[in-house]
Short mmCIF file of C-alpha atoms in Angstrom, two decimals:
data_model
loop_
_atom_site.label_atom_id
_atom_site.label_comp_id
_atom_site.label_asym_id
_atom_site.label_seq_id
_atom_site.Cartn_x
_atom_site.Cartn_y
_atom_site.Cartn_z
CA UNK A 1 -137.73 27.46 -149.02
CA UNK A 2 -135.75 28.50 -146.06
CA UNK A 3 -137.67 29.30 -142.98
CA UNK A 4 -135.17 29.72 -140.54
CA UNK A 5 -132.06 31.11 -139.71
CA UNK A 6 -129.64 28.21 -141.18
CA UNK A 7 -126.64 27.52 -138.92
CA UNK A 8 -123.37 29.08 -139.93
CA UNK A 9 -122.37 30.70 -143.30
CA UNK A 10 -121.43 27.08 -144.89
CA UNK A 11 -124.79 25.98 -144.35
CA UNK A 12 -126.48 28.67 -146.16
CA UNK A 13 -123.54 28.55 -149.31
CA UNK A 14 -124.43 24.77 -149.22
CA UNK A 15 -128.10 25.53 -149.57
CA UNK A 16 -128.20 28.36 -152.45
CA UNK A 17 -125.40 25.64 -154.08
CA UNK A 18 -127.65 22.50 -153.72
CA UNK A 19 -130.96 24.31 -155.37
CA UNK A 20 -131.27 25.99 -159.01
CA UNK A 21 -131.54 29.18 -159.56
CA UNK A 22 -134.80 30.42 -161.06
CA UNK A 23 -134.29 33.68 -163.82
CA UNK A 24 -136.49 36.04 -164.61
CA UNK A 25 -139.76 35.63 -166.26
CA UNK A 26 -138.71 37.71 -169.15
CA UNK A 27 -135.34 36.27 -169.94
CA UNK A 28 -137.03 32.34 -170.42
CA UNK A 29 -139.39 34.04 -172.91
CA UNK A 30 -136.08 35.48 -174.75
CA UNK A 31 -133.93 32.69 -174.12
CA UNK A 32 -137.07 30.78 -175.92
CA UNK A 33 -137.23 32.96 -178.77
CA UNK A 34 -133.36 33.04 -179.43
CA UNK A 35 -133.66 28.71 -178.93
CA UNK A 36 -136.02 28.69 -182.50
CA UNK A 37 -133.60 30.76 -184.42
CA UNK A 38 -130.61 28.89 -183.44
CA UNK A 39 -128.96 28.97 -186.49
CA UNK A 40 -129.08 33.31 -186.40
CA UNK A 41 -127.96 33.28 -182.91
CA UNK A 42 -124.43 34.13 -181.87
CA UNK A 43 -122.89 34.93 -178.47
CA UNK A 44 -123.57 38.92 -178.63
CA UNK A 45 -127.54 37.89 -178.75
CA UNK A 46 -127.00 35.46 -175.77
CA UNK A 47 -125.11 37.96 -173.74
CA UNK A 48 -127.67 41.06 -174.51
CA UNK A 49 -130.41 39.08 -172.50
CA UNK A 50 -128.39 37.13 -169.92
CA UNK A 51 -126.87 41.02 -168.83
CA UNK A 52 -130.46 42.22 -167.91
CA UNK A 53 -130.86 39.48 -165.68
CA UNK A 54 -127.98 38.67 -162.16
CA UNK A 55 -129.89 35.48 -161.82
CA UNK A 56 -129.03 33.95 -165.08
CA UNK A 57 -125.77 35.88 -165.43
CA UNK A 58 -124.46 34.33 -162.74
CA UNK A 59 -126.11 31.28 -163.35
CA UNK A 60 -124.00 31.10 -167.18
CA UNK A 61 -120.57 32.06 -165.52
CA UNK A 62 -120.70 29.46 -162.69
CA UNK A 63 -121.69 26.48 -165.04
CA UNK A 64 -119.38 27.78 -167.66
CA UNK A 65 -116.36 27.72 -164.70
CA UNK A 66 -115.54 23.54 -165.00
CA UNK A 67 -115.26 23.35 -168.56
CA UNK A 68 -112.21 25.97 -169.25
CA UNK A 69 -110.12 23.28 -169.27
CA UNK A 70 -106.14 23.49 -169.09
CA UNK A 71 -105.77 25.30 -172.06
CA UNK A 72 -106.97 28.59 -171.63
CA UNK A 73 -105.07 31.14 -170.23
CA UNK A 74 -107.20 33.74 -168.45
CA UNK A 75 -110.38 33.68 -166.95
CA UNK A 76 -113.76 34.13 -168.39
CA UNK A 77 -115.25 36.83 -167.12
CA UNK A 78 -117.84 37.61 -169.68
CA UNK A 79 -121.04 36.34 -170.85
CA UNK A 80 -120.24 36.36 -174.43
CA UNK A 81 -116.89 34.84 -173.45
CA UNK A 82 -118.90 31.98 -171.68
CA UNK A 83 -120.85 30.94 -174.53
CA UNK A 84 -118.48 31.22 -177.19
CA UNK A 85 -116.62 28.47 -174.86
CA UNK A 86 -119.59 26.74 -174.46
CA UNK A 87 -120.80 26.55 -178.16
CA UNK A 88 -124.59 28.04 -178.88
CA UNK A 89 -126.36 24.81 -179.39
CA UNK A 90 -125.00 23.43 -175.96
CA UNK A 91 -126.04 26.43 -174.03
CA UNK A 92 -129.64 26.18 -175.54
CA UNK A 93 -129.57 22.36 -174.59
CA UNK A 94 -128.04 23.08 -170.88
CA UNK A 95 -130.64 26.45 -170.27
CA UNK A 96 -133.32 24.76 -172.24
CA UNK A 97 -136.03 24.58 -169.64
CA UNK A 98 -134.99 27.35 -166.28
CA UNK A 99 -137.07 28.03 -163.57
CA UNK A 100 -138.81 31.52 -163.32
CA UNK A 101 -138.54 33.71 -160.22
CA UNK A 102 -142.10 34.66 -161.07
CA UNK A 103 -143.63 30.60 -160.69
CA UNK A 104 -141.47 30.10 -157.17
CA UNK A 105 -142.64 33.37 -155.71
CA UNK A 106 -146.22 32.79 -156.49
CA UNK A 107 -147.18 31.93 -153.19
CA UNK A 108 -145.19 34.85 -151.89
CA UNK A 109 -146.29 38.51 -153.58
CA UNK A 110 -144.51 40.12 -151.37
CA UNK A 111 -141.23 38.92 -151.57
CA UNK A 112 -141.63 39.01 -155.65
CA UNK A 113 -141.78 42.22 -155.57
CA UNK A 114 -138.91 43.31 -153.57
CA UNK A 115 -136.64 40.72 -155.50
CA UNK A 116 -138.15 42.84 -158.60
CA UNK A 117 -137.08 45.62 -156.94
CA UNK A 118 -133.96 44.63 -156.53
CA UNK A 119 -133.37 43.27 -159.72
CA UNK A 120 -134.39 46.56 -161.41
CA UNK A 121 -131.93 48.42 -158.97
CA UNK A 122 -128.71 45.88 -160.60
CA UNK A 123 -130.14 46.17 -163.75
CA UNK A 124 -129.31 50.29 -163.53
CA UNK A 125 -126.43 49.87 -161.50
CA UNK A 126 -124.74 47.80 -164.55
CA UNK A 127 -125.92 50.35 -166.64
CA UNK A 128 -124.74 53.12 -164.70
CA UNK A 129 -121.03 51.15 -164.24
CA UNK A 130 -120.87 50.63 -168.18
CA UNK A 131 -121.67 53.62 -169.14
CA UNK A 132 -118.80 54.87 -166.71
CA UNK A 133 -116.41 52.14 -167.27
CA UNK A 134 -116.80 53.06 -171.12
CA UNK A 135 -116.02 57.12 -170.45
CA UNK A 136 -112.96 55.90 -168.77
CA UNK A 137 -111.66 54.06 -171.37
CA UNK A 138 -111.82 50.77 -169.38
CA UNK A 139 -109.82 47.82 -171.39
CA UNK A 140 -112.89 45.56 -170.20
CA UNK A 141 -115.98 47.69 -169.56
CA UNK A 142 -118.37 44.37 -169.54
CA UNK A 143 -116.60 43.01 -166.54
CA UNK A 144 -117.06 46.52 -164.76
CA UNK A 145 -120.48 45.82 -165.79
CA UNK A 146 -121.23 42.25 -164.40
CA UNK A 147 -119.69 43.00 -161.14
CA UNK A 148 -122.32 46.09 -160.79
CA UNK A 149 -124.93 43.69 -161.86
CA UNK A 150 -123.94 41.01 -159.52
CA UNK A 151 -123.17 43.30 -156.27
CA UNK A 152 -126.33 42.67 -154.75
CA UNK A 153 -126.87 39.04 -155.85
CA UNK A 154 -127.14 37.55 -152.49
CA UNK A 155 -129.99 39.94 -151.86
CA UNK A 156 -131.47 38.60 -154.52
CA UNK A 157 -131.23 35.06 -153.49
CA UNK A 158 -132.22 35.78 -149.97
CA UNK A 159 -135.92 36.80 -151.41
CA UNK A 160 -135.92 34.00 -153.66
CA UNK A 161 -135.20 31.03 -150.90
CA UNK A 162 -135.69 32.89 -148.25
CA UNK A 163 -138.61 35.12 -148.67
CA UNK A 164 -139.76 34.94 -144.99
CA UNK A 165 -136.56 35.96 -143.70
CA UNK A 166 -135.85 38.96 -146.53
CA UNK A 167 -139.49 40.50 -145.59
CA UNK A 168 -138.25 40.21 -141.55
CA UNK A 169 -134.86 42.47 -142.27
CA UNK A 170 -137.33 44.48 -144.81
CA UNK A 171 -139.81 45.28 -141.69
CA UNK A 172 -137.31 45.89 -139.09
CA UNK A 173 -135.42 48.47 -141.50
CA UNK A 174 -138.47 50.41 -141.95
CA UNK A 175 -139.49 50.39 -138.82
CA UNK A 176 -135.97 52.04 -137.53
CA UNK A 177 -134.65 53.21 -140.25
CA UNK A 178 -131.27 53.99 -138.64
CA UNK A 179 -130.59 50.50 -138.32
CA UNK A 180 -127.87 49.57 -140.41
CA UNK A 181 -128.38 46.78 -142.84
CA UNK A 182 -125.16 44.46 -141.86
CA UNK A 183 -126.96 44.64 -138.05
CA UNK A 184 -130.16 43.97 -138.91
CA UNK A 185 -128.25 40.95 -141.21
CA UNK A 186 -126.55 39.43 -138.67
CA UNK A 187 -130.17 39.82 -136.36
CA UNK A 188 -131.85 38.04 -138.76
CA UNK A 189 -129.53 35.88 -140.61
CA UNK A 190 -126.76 35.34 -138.23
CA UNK A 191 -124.18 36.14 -141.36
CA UNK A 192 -123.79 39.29 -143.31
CA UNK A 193 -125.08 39.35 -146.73
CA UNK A 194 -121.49 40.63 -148.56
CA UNK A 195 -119.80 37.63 -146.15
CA UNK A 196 -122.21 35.25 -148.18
CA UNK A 197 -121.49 36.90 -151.94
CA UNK A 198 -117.68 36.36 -151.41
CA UNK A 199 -118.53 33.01 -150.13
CA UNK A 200 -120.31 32.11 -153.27
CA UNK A 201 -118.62 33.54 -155.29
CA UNK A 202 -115.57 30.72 -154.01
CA UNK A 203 -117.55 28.00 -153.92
CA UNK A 204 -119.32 28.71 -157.63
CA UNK A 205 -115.67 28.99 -158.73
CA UNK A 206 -116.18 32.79 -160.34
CA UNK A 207 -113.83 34.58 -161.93
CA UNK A 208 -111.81 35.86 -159.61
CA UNK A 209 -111.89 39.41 -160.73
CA UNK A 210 -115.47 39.42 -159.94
CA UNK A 211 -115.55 39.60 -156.12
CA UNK A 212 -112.64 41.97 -156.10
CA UNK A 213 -114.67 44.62 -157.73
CA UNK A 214 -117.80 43.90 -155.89
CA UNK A 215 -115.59 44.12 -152.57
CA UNK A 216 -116.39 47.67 -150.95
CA UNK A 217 -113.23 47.16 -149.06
CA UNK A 218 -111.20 48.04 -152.12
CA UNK A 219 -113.05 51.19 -152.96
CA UNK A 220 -109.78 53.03 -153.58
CA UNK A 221 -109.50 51.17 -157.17
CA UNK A 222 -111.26 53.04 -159.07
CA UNK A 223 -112.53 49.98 -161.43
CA UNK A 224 -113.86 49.08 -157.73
CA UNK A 225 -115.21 52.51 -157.16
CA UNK A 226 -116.85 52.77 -160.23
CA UNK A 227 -118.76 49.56 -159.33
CA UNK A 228 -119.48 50.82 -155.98
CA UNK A 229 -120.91 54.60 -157.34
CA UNK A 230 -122.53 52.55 -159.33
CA UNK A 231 -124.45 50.80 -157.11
CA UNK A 232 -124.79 53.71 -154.88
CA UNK A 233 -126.79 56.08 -156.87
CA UNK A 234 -129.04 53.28 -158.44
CA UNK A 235 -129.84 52.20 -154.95
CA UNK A 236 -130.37 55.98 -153.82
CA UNK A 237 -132.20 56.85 -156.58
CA UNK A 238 -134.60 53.91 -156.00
CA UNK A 239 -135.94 56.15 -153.27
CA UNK A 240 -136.40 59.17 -155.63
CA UNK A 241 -134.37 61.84 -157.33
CA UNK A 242 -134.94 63.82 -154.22
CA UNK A 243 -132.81 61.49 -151.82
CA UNK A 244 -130.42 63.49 -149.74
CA UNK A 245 -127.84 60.95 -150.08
CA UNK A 246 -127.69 61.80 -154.20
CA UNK A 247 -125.55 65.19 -154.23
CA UNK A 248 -123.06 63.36 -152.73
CA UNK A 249 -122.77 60.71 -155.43
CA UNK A 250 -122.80 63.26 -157.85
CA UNK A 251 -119.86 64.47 -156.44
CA UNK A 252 -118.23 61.21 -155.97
CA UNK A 253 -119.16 60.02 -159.54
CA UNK A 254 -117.60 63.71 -160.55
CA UNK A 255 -114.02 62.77 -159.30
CA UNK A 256 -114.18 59.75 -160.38
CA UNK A 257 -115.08 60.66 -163.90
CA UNK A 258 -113.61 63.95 -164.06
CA UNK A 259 -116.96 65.82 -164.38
CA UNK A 260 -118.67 68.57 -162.18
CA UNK A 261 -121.50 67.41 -160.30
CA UNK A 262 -124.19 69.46 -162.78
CA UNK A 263 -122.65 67.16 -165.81
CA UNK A 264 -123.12 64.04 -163.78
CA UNK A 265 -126.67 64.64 -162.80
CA UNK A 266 -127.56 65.85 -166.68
CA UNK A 267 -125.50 62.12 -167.29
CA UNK A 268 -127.70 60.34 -165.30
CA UNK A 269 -130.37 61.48 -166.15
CA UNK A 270 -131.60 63.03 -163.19
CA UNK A 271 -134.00 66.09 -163.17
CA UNK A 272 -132.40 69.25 -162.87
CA UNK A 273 -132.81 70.94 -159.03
CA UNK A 274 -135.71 73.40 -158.47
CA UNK A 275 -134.92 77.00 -158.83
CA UNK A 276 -131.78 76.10 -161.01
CA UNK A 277 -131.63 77.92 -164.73
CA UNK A 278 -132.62 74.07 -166.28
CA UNK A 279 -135.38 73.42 -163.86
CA UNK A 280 -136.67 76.83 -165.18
CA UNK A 281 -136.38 76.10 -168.62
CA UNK A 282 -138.62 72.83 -168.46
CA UNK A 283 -141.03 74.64 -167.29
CA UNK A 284 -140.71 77.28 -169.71
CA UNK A 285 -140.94 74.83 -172.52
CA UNK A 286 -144.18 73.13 -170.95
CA UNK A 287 -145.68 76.62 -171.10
CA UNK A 288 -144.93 76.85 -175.19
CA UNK A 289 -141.91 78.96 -174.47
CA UNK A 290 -137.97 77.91 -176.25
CA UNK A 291 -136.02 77.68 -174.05
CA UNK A 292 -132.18 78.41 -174.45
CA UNK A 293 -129.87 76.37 -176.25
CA UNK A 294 -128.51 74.07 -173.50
CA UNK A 295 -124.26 73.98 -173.02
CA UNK A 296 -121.88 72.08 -175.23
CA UNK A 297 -121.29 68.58 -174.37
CA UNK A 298 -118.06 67.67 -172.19
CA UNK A 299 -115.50 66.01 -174.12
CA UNK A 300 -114.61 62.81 -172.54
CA UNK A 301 -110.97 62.88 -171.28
CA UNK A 302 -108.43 61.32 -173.69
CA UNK A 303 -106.30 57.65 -172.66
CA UNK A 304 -103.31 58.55 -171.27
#
């Protein structure tokens, strides 16, 4: 574990490089049931647990990274790209036996749960970003997907190896909660968080799509924006559906997707507002009442 503030940002890449990364309680159990049914198993089943889970995503794309060899082409940017390349009885024999997040937090409740926390908050965002990527007719909506999933990794990290530290940016955030989060980063850490995901991302040898669409600096692609709306509202609506920050998104996610704001809150799932004509029909129906039909669907816009 990391108890103080490491030197520079090469000391810290060299750290989270040197140590393996523990996955989720839940994803060993799968990975363990998929292992004794080898022979059922393809790369679809592999990549439908690995994408509920940043730490063992990016875990399977950096080990998969070496063995591309000369021959291929592109990149692989995709789970189920990674252990097609890999073969299924090697991956099982590589991820055989992983560390779980839950076993090296233990010690440290506190710091569990806000990894937790933040896991959960990826695992939407990638949902959110699919979901998206797929309305748009993206060519590749699983990579759109992965780099939602992975925005937040070093987070993630940070309260894994560095739980003391995460729970001192935590404290100081709530206790002024104007304080903006690459400050109270470079208080704490003496780097910024999104300096050390680009980092890794080079030294892991990623795909180098990845950390372009998790850059916020290239928010004007809207493969990028999409990532970044993404993670916006599942962050936001981590606090609530009552954030002030989420009519904005709506908005944001509506030019992005062609929708009005009212179609991208219905999307998401969010509640309708109080007072609005929905919000009144819930409650109608929760007094026995049927409500009125709701409006048709939007059609999806058509590839150009």
């Amino acid at each position: 574990m990391i108890e103080t503030t490491l030197p520079d940002l090469d000391s810290w890449v060299t750290y989270f490089s040197e140590h393996e990364i523990p996955v989720l309680r839940h994803t060993g159990r799968q990975l363990e049931s998929l292992a004794e049914n080898v022979d059922r198993v393809n790369g679809r089943d592999i990549s439908a647990v690995a994408l509920h889970d940043p730490l063992m995503t990016v875990r399977v794309l950096a080990y998969i990274q070496p063995y591309r060899g000369k021959r291929l082409q592109g990149e692989i940017t995709t789970v189920e790209q990674a252990v097609m390349m890999l073969g299924i009885e090697p991956f099982f024999r590589h991820f055989s036996k992983v560390l779980v997040v839950e076993d090296t937090l233990k010690t440290h409740p506190q710091a569990l749960l806000g990894l937790l926390h933040v896991a959960r908050r990826a695992q939407r965002a990638s949902r959110y970003a699919y979901d998206w990527a797929l309305w748009r007719h993206d060519l590749n909506a699983e990579e759109v997907r992965i780099a939602a999933l992975l925005h937040d990794l070093a987070e993630i990290l940070l309260w894994c190896f560095a739980p003391h530290l995460a729970l001192e940016i935590q404290a100081r955030q709530h206790a002024d909660r104007s304080l903006r989060s690459a400050v109270v980063q470079d208080q704490v850490l003496g780097i910024q968080l999104s300096e050390l995901q680009q980092a890794l991302c080079h030294a892991w040898a990623l795909p180098d799509l990845l950390p372009r669409l998790m850059d916020d600096q290239h928010a004007s692609h809207p493969r990028v924006r999409n990532v970044i709306l993404a993670v916006n509202l599942a962050r936001h609506s981590a606090n609530g559906w009552d954030d002030a920050a989420l009519p904005d998104d709506y908005t944001a996610i509506g030019e992005l997707l062609n929708l009005t704001p009212e179609a991208v809150r219905a999307r998401v799932g969010a509640p309708p507002p109080e007072g609005s004509a929905d919000a009144e029909a819930e409650v109608t129906a929760a007094d026995g009442e049927t409500p009125p039909p709701p409006p048709p669907a939007e059609v999806p816009p058509q590839p150009q």
